[in-house]
Amino acid sequence: MVSKNMYDKLAKLVVRKGVNVQKGQPVLINASVRDAAFVRQVAYYAYEAEAEYVSVDWRDTELTKLGYRYMSNETLSEIPQWQYDKTKYHQDKGACYISIASEKPGSMADVDGEKINIANMAYYSKMADLMSYTMNNIGQWCIFGIPSVEWAKVVFPDLPEEEAFEKLGDAIFAVTRVSEDNDPIKEWEDHDREMLEHAQKLNEYNFKELHFTSELGTDLTVGLVKDHIWVGGGCYTPKGVFFDPNMPTEECFCMPLKDSVNGIVYASKPLSYNGKVIEDFWFRFENGKVVDYDAKKEKEALQKLLEFDEGSSYLGEVALVPYDSPVSKSGILFFNTLYDENAACHLALGRPYPENLKGGIDMSKEELKQHGANDSMQHEDFMFGTRQMNIDGIKEDGTVVPVFRNGNFVF
Ligand code: ZN
Ligand code: ZN
């Protein structure tokens, strides 16, 4: 069972190791009203780390749903200037971002997908030039989760409410490496070091492409951009502040070459997108683009994603996650990408991370494109790793090097 003490440790972990709050830095928290008590703990540790101020953007799913039901499309597509100015104000002050997930998966299932799409499109267009702040790691950010009854009931539908909540809490704290008697900050330092070693090996091999096969039928070749950088564990801001953007994280990720992805890939887990849960889906790629696809459930949501913009039907990320990772070992499907993506190798449709390219952080959109990077306002991970996934790395000279056998690194 998760104790009060463990929540306290988690709050401190997120402030000190997650975003690594610097003296005099503003801290922005995005959280559900349900989690107010925990948010106060996080705020306390932020001030203890000498944050300049802590500002909270509160969410409430029911209010959001009411908005979608009653607001006109016109209102939904209008993002006020003050919202842009507010975000810009915090970013100009060098703020860091903490985001706390606890939402019920699929909570938007009964909302008109078109309305969600309109609101998202408007938001991303208005905020486009402010999104690189976190996407390019200019300021620190960290996303992590805490359990809620609503979420637990989706994960464990057959258990009584209280038991489900306890079980989800146990799982979340275990994969976030917080226990009653450990020092989570030290655990995370060790974990980051290990992930860094995998990334370094991959960087030394400097593969031209990766070939994936799995028992589901996946047979996919993913080209990598020249001068790519595999990243694993934490990240640095341009000011040299080390932080862990995802808790948990088990992935080493890289940048695919936009028009060099070919073959078929079968998803190994459902994808929660815009509050809809897409299940049993596959994509066929030709020269980087999804040319065919299907899904047994919520195919329309998948179509919305693929047709969102030009780049949302191309890849922006390829990530290797050992099948023996703690999230995978938990055997739990969290219905939340933050967790589920750390249970399995995944790909992302849409925008790449510029940090995966040498000098990428300082490149313009045009320069990134010239290096073969995709561009999109979306970044949507989906899982395709399995117990029997094999990966071969193919070097520039054609040499084939085994990278994964039966779901795990061979080195
Ligand atoms: Zn990833
Ligand atoms: Zn991703």
mmCIF file with all atom_site columns, C-alpha atoms and ligand atoms in Angstrom, residues 317 341 348 353 379 381, ligand 2:
data_model
loop_
_atom_site.group_PDB
_atom_site.id
_atom_site.type_symbol
_atom_site.label_atom_id
_atom_site.label_alt_id
_atom_site.label_comp_id
_atom_site.label_asym_id
_atom_site.label_entity_id
_atom_site.label_seq_id
_atom_site.pdbx_PDB_ins_code
_atom_site.Cartn_x
_atom_site.Cartn_y
_atom_site.Cartn_z
_atom_site.occupancy
_atom_site.B_iso_or_equiv
_atom_site.pdbx_formal_charge
_atom_site.auth_seq_id
_atom_site.auth_comp_id
_atom_site.auth_asym_id
_atom_site.auth_atom_id
_atom_site.pdbx_PDB_model_num
ATOM   1 C  CA . GLU A 1 317 ? 10.607 8.770  -33.043 1.00 0.00 ? 317 GLU A CA 1
ATOM   2 C  CA . GLU A 1 341 ? 5.405  3.270  -23.792 1.00 0.00 ? 341 GLU A CA 1
ATOM   3 C  CA . ALA A 1 348 ? 5.792  7.962  -32.667 1.00 0.00 ? 348 ALA A CA 1
ATOM   4 C  CA . TYR A 1 353 ? 12.919 15.493 -30.961 1.00 0.00 ? 353 TYR A CA 1
ATOM   5 C  CA . HIS A 1 379 ? 3.642  13.521 -31.447 1.00 0.00 ? 379 HIS A CA 1
ATOM   6 C  CA . ASP A 1 381 ? 3.570  7.183  -29.436 1.00 0.00 ? 381 ASP A CA 1
HETATM 7 ZN ZN . ZN  B 2 .   ? 7.386  9.784  -27.894 1.00 0.00 ? 2   ZN  B ZN 1
#
